[in-house]
Amino acid sequence: MKRRGSPWTGLGAILLKEMADHLSSIRMRLLEGLILLTAIGTVFAATQTLRQTIGEDPFLYLKILTSAQDPLPSFVAFMGFLIPLTAIALAFDAINGEYMRRTLSRVLAQPIYRDAVLLGKFLAGIFTLGITLLALWLLVTGLGILRLGVLPEGREVARGLAFILATLAYGGVWLALALLFSVVFRQPATSAMAAIAVWLFFAVFWEILAGLFFNIISATATGGPETELALANFRLFLSRLSPNTLYSETVLALLNPDVRALGPVLITQLEGAVRGTLLPLSQSLLLVWPQFTGLIATVIMLFAGAYVAFQRQEVRA
Amino acid sequence: MSTVIETQGLTKHYGPIVAVESLNLCLQAGEVFGLLGPNGSGKTTTILMLLGLTEPTAGWARVLGEDPLRNPLEVKRRVGYMPDSVGFYDELTARENMRYTARLNGIPSSEGEERIDEALAAVGLSEVADRPVATYSRGMRQRLGLTEVLLKRPQVAILDEPTMGLDPEAAHEFLAMIRGLKARGITVLLSSHLLQQVQAVCDRVGLFHKGRLVLEGSVDALSERVLGGAYRIAVQATGDGLERLLSGIPGIVRVVQERPGTCRVEAQQDCRAEVARRVVAGGGQLLGLSLERATLDDVYARYFQEARHEA
C-alpha cells in the first residue's frame, strides 16, 4: 500500500530546530571547548618544531596536523579520539529523549512522516559536526599562518578539505550508531553507554582480538610466499573491519602524499617507481577510495537499521 | 450533517493482547463525542489508529473522508491532537514551542505569529507565553496542548485524557474551553475515565470495555438503557412498608431501601407527586423528596457490575 505525500515534509523545520538545539546546548559547548584546547595545544607544539624546518617540507600545513610532539599526540590522533565522542554526544538521546519528554507523539501528530524526524536529526548532527570541523581547520590554518608566516598552497587546502570530508564520514558512523541506539534503547543513559562501549571496543579491543584470531589462523597455515601474502592480506582485512582502521588509513594517505600503498607491496610492484616522489591528490584519493566508501557504507547501513527500527516502533510511550 | 470520523471493524492486536476489537464508530460534524473507559481499555490505541500513527490489524478508518494509513499527512493537517500527558521542550518558551509546531505544519511565519497570538489568548496564556515551559504547571501545559490544537485551525480535535491530573477548578476551566471548540464548529473526540466531567460536555459517549465499544449513545439514552430509567428519586419518609407502598406506582422500575427511612426509586418518568401522595395516604410522614438525574458514573458502575455478574 502506497502512502501519499512527501516524506521530506517538515524536514527543514526539524533540521533547523535540532541544529539550534545542538549549537546552543551546554553539551556541545563543553566538547567544543575541549576540542579547541587540544587543537591549539597540538598545533602550537607542532609549529614549534616546524619553524626550524620551513622550506624543507612542501606540505607544511599537512605536517601541522600530523606531527606529534612529545608528550602531546598529533592533532589528527586527537581528532580520531574526540570526533566519535562528539558524534555520540550529538545523537545518543535523539529519539529516546523525545519519548522521555513525551514530545514525540505530539510532533508526529503534525503533518510529517517519521522519515523527516529521523533524517532531520541525523542531518542536523552531520551539519553540526561539519561546521565544527570546518571552523577548527580554519583556526588551525590561521594559527599556522601566524606562527609560520607561510601561506598554505592550493594542494594543501584541497587535501585539508578532503581530510575534513573523511573525518565527517567517520563522525557519521558514530552519529548513525548513536542514533540507532537511541531508537533501540528507551533510556538515554543506556544508549550512551552502549555507543561508548562499541567505540571502546573498536578503539582498544578490536586490534587485540584481530591479532589473537590471526595468530590462531596463521599457526595452522603452512606454505610458500603466496600463503604468506594471503595471510598478510587476511590480517589487514580483519583490521579493516573496524571503522577506526578505515579512518586512520584514509587520513594517513590523505595527509601524507608520500604514502603510495595501504597494504603489502610486492617488490615487483615497485619496479620503475621513482623513490621519494609524492603522489598527486587524485592518486591519493584513488588510494583511499575503498576505505572512504567503506565508511560511507557503514553510515548508510547503520542509518537504515535505525530507520527500520523507528518505523516499526509504537508511538505511545 | 456529514460524517467526520468513521470506522468499520477497526481492530488492533498486540501479539495475543487485544487492544481494540472490531470497532464501529461514526461521528457527525460538530458533535462532541466522549470515549469512556478504564485505563488500558483501548481508547488511546483507537485514537492513534485514527491519526495513522499505528496500523490497525484489521478493519478501516476514515477521517474527513481520508484514509489515515494512505494519506496521513492530509489527515494530520486537518486534525488537531492533544496526547495524554502532553510534553513540550522545557528549555524553550511556550511561544517557541508553538513556532516549531507552526513550522512543522508549513504555516508561513507571519501568519503563524498571528495564529499563535490568537491561540495563546484563547486559552489565557498570553501573559506567560515568553516563559520557558519548564516553569509551567500541569494545568498550563495542558492549556498549551490545546493552544497547539487551536493553532492548526483544525476541523477535528482529538483530545486524549484532557483533564487528567488537573485540579477541579482547572478541569472545569478546561471543559469550558472544550465547549469553546464546539462553538467554533470543531468536531471533538475526547477520551477520559472521568465520567462526571465528560457528561458535562459530550453530546454522545461510547463506553469501552476490554477493547470493545459496549455502549454508545447520549448520556440520557444510556442511562435509560442500562439503569432502566433515567429518573432517580430519593425519598425520605417514616412509616412501615415504604418499599411495598412505592413499588406499586406505575412507571417505577425499582425501589431500593438504602437505610431505614430512606429509599431510592428508579423511574421512567418524574413521579414525585404520586410518591408523595402514596406516602401520605399510607399514613407515613414525608420528610424529603428529591430528583437526581442519573450520572454516567451510575451507568458505568451498573454496566460493569452486570458484566461481572454475567461472567
Short mmCIF file of N, CA and C in Angstrom, two decimals, chain B residues 25-98:
data_model
loop_
_atom_site.label_atom_id
_atom_site.label_comp_id
_atom_site.label_asym_id
_atom_site.label_seq_id
_atom_site.Cartn_x
_atom_site.Cartn_y
_atom_site.Cartn_z
N LEU B 25 -17.55 3.03 14.58
CA LEU B 25 -17.77 4.33 15.20
C LEU B 25 -18.16 5.30 14.10
N CYS B 26 -19.03 6.23 14.44
CA CYS B 26 -19.44 7.21 13.44
C CYS B 26 -19.66 8.55 14.13
N LEU B 27 -18.88 9.54 13.74
CA LEU B 27 -19.02 10.87 14.34
C LEU B 27 -19.52 11.87 13.30
N GLN B 28 -20.54 12.63 13.68
CA GLN B 28 -21.07 13.64 12.77
C GLN B 28 -20.34 14.97 13.00
N ALA B 29 -20.38 15.82 11.99
CA ALA B 29 -19.70 17.11 12.10
C ALA B 29 -20.31 17.92 13.23
N GLY B 30 -19.48 18.56 14.01
CA GLY B 30 -19.93 19.49 15.03
C GLY B 30 -20.29 18.87 16.36
N GLU B 31 -20.21 17.56 16.50
CA GLU B 31 -20.59 16.99 17.79
C GLU B 31 -19.37 16.76 18.68
N VAL B 32 -19.64 16.61 19.97
CA VAL B 32 -18.59 16.29 20.93
C VAL B 32 -18.84 14.86 21.38
N PHE B 33 -17.87 13.99 21.07
CA PHE B 33 -18.04 12.58 21.38
C PHE B 33 -17.03 12.18 22.44
N GLY B 34 -17.50 11.46 23.43
CA GLY B 34 -16.60 11.03 24.51
C GLY B 34 -16.33 9.54 24.46
N LEU B 35 -15.06 9.19 24.43
CA LEU B 35 -14.69 7.77 24.53
C LEU B 35 -14.40 7.51 25.99
N LEU B 36 -15.17 6.64 26.60
CA LEU B 36 -15.00 6.40 28.03
C LEU B 36 -14.54 4.99 28.28
N GLY B 37 -13.82 4.85 29.35
CA GLY B 37 -13.39 3.50 29.70
C GLY B 37 -12.26 3.55 30.68
N PRO B 38 -12.06 2.45 31.39
CA PRO B 38 -10.94 2.42 32.33
C PRO B 38 -9.62 2.47 31.58
N ASN B 39 -8.54 2.70 32.31
CA ASN B 39 -7.22 2.73 31.69
C ASN B 39 -6.94 1.39 31.03
N GLY B 40 -6.34 1.45 29.84
CA GLY B 40 -5.99 0.21 29.15
C GLY B 40 -7.14 -0.46 28.45
N SER B 41 -8.22 0.30 28.20
CA SER B 41 -9.36 -0.33 27.54
C SER B 41 -9.36 -0.07 26.03
N GLY B 42 -8.31 0.59 25.53
CA GLY B 42 -8.19 0.74 24.08
C GLY B 42 -8.50 2.11 23.53
N LYS B 43 -8.69 3.08 24.41
CA LYS B 43 -9.03 4.42 23.93
C LYS B 43 -7.88 5.06 23.15
N THR B 44 -6.70 5.05 23.75
CA THR B 44 -5.56 5.70 23.10
C THR B 44 -5.18 4.98 21.81
N THR B 45 -5.24 3.66 21.82
CA THR B 45 -4.94 2.90 20.60
C THR B 45 -5.88 3.30 19.47
N THR B 46 -7.17 3.45 19.80
CA THR B 46 -8.14 3.87 18.80
C THR B 46 -7.74 5.21 18.21
N ILE B 47 -7.37 6.15 19.10
CA ILE B 47 -7.00 7.49 18.65
C ILE B 47 -5.77 7.43 17.73
N LEU B 48 -4.78 6.63 18.13
CA LEU B 48 -3.57 6.53 17.31
C LEU B 48 -3.87 5.96 15.93
N MET B 49 -4.82 5.02 15.88
CA MET B 49 -5.19 4.47 14.58
C MET B 49 -5.90 5.51 13.72
N LEU B 50 -6.69 6.35 14.36
CA LEU B 50 -7.40 7.39 13.60
C LEU B 50 -6.41 8.39 13.00
N LEU B 51 -5.27 8.58 13.67
CA LEU B 51 -4.27 9.53 13.19
C LEU B 51 -3.23 8.88 12.27
N GLY B 52 -3.37 7.57 12.07
CA GLY B 52 -2.40 6.88 11.23
C GLY B 52 -1.06 6.70 11.92
N LEU B 53 -1.02 6.82 13.24
CA LEU B 53 0.25 6.66 13.96
C LEU B 53 0.49 5.20 14.33
N THR B 54 -0.54 4.39 14.22
CA THR B 54 -0.34 2.95 14.39
C THR B 54 -1.25 2.24 13.41
N GLU B 55 -0.79 1.08 12.94
CA GLU B 55 -1.53 0.38 11.88
C GLU B 55 -2.56 -0.56 12.48
N PRO B 56 -3.79 -0.51 12.01
CA PRO B 56 -4.77 -1.47 12.52
C PRO B 56 -4.45 -2.89 12.02
N THR B 57 -4.82 -3.89 12.83
CA THR B 57 -4.64 -5.28 12.41
C THR B 57 -5.68 -5.63 11.35
N ALA B 58 -6.89 -5.10 11.54
CA ALA B 58 -7.95 -5.34 10.57
C ALA B 58 -8.91 -4.15 10.59
N GLY B 59 -9.75 -4.08 9.57
CA GLY B 59 -10.74 -3.01 9.51
C GLY B 59 -10.15 -1.73 8.93
N TRP B 60 -11.00 -0.72 8.84
CA TRP B 60 -10.51 0.54 8.28
C TRP B 60 -11.12 1.73 9.00
N ALA B 61 -10.50 2.88 8.79
CA ALA B 61 -11.00 4.13 9.37
C ALA B 61 -10.98 5.20 8.29
N ARG B 62 -11.91 6.11 8.38
CA ARG B 62 -11.91 7.29 7.50
C ARG B 62 -12.02 8.52 8.39
N VAL B 63 -11.12 9.44 8.21
CA VAL B 63 -11.20 10.70 8.95
C VAL B 63 -11.31 11.82 7.92
N LEU B 64 -12.38 12.56 7.96
CA LEU B 64 -12.65 13.61 6.99
C LEU B 64 -12.55 13.06 5.56
N GLY B 65 -13.01 11.83 5.42
CA GLY B 65 -13.03 11.20 4.10
C GLY B 65 -11.70 10.65 3.64
N GLU B 66 -10.64 10.80 4.47
CA GLU B 66 -9.32 10.32 4.07
C GLU B 66 -8.98 9.06 4.86
N ASP B 67 -8.17 8.20 4.23
CA ASP B 67 -7.68 7.02 4.93
C ASP B 67 -6.40 7.41 5.69
N PRO B 68 -6.41 7.32 7.01
CA PRO B 68 -5.21 7.73 7.77
C PRO B 68 -3.98 6.89 7.49
N LEU B 69 -4.15 5.72 6.90
CA LEU B 69 -2.99 4.90 6.57
C LEU B 69 -2.36 5.34 5.27
N ARG B 70 -3.20 5.65 4.31
CA ARG B 70 -2.69 6.02 2.98
C ARG B 70 -2.31 7.48 2.90
N ASN B 71 -3.07 8.31 3.56
CA ASN B 71 -2.84 9.75 3.42
C ASN B 71 -2.76 10.43 4.79
N PRO B 72 -1.80 10.00 5.61
CA PRO B 72 -1.76 10.53 6.98
C PRO B 72 -1.48 12.03 7.04
N LEU B 73 -0.72 12.55 6.07
CA LEU B 73 -0.36 13.97 6.15
C LEU B 73 -1.60 14.84 6.05
N GLU B 74 -2.51 14.48 5.13
CA GLU B 74 -3.73 15.27 4.95
C GLU B 74 -4.61 15.17 6.20
N VAL B 75 -4.69 13.97 6.77
CA VAL B 75 -5.47 13.78 7.99
C VAL B 75 -4.89 14.63 9.12
N LYS B 76 -3.56 14.55 9.29
CA LYS B 76 -2.94 15.24 10.41
C LYS B 76 -2.93 16.75 10.22
N ARG B 77 -3.03 17.19 8.96
CA ARG B 77 -3.10 18.63 8.71
C ARG B 77 -4.44 19.20 9.18
N ARG B 78 -5.48 18.37 9.10
CA ARG B 78 -6.82 18.88 9.40
C ARG B 78 -7.34 18.44 10.76
N VAL B 79 -6.55 17.61 11.45
CA VAL B 79 -6.97 17.14 12.77
C VAL B 79 -5.96 17.61 13.81
N GLY B 80 -6.48 18.22 14.87
CA GLY B 80 -5.60 18.61 15.98
C GLY B 80 -5.61 17.52 17.03
N TYR B 81 -4.44 17.18 17.55
CA TYR B 81 -4.37 16.08 18.51
C TYR B 81 -3.62 16.54 19.75
N MET B 82 -4.22 16.26 20.89
CA MET B 82 -3.53 16.53 22.15
C MET B 82 -3.35 15.20 22.87
N PRO B 83 -2.11 14.70 22.95
CA PRO B 83 -1.89 13.41 23.58
C PRO B 83 -2.11 13.48 25.10
N ASP B 84 -2.31 12.32 25.71
CA ASP B 84 -2.38 12.32 27.17
C ASP B 84 -0.98 12.60 27.71
N SER B 85 -0.90 13.23 28.85
CA SER B 85 0.36 13.70 29.45
C SER B 85 1.25 14.33 28.39
N VAL B 86 0.74 15.42 27.84
CA VAL B 86 1.42 16.11 26.74
C VAL B 86 2.74 16.72 27.23
N GLY B 87 3.79 16.60 26.39
CA GLY B 87 5.10 17.12 26.77
C GLY B 87 5.58 18.19 25.80
N PHE B 88 6.40 19.10 26.31
CA PHE B 88 6.96 20.15 25.45
C PHE B 88 8.46 20.22 25.68
N TYR B 89 9.14 20.98 24.82
CA TYR B 89 10.58 21.19 25.03
C TYR B 89 10.74 22.20 26.15
N ASP B 90 11.18 21.70 27.30
CA ASP B 90 11.17 22.51 28.52
C ASP B 90 12.06 23.74 28.44
N GLU B 91 13.15 23.64 27.70
CA GLU B 91 14.10 24.76 27.71
C GLU B 91 13.62 25.89 26.79
N LEU B 92 12.63 25.60 25.95
CA LEU B 92 12.10 26.63 25.05
C LEU B 92 10.89 27.29 25.70
N THR B 93 10.58 28.50 25.25
CA THR B 93 9.38 29.16 25.77
C THR B 93 8.15 28.59 25.06
N ALA B 94 6.99 28.92 25.63
CA ALA B 94 5.73 28.43 25.04
C ALA B 94 5.63 28.89 23.59
N ARG B 95 6.01 30.14 23.36
CA ARG B 95 5.89 30.70 22.01
C ARG B 95 6.83 29.96 21.05
N GLU B 96 8.04 29.66 21.51
CA GLU B 96 8.99 28.95 20.64
C GLU B 96 8.49 27.54 20.33
N ASN B 97 7.91 26.89 21.34
CA ASN B 97 7.32 25.57 21.11
C ASN B 97 6.24 25.64 20.04
N MET B 98 5.40 26.67 20.15
CA MET B 98 4.30 26.80 19.19
C MET B 98 4.82 27.16 17.80
#
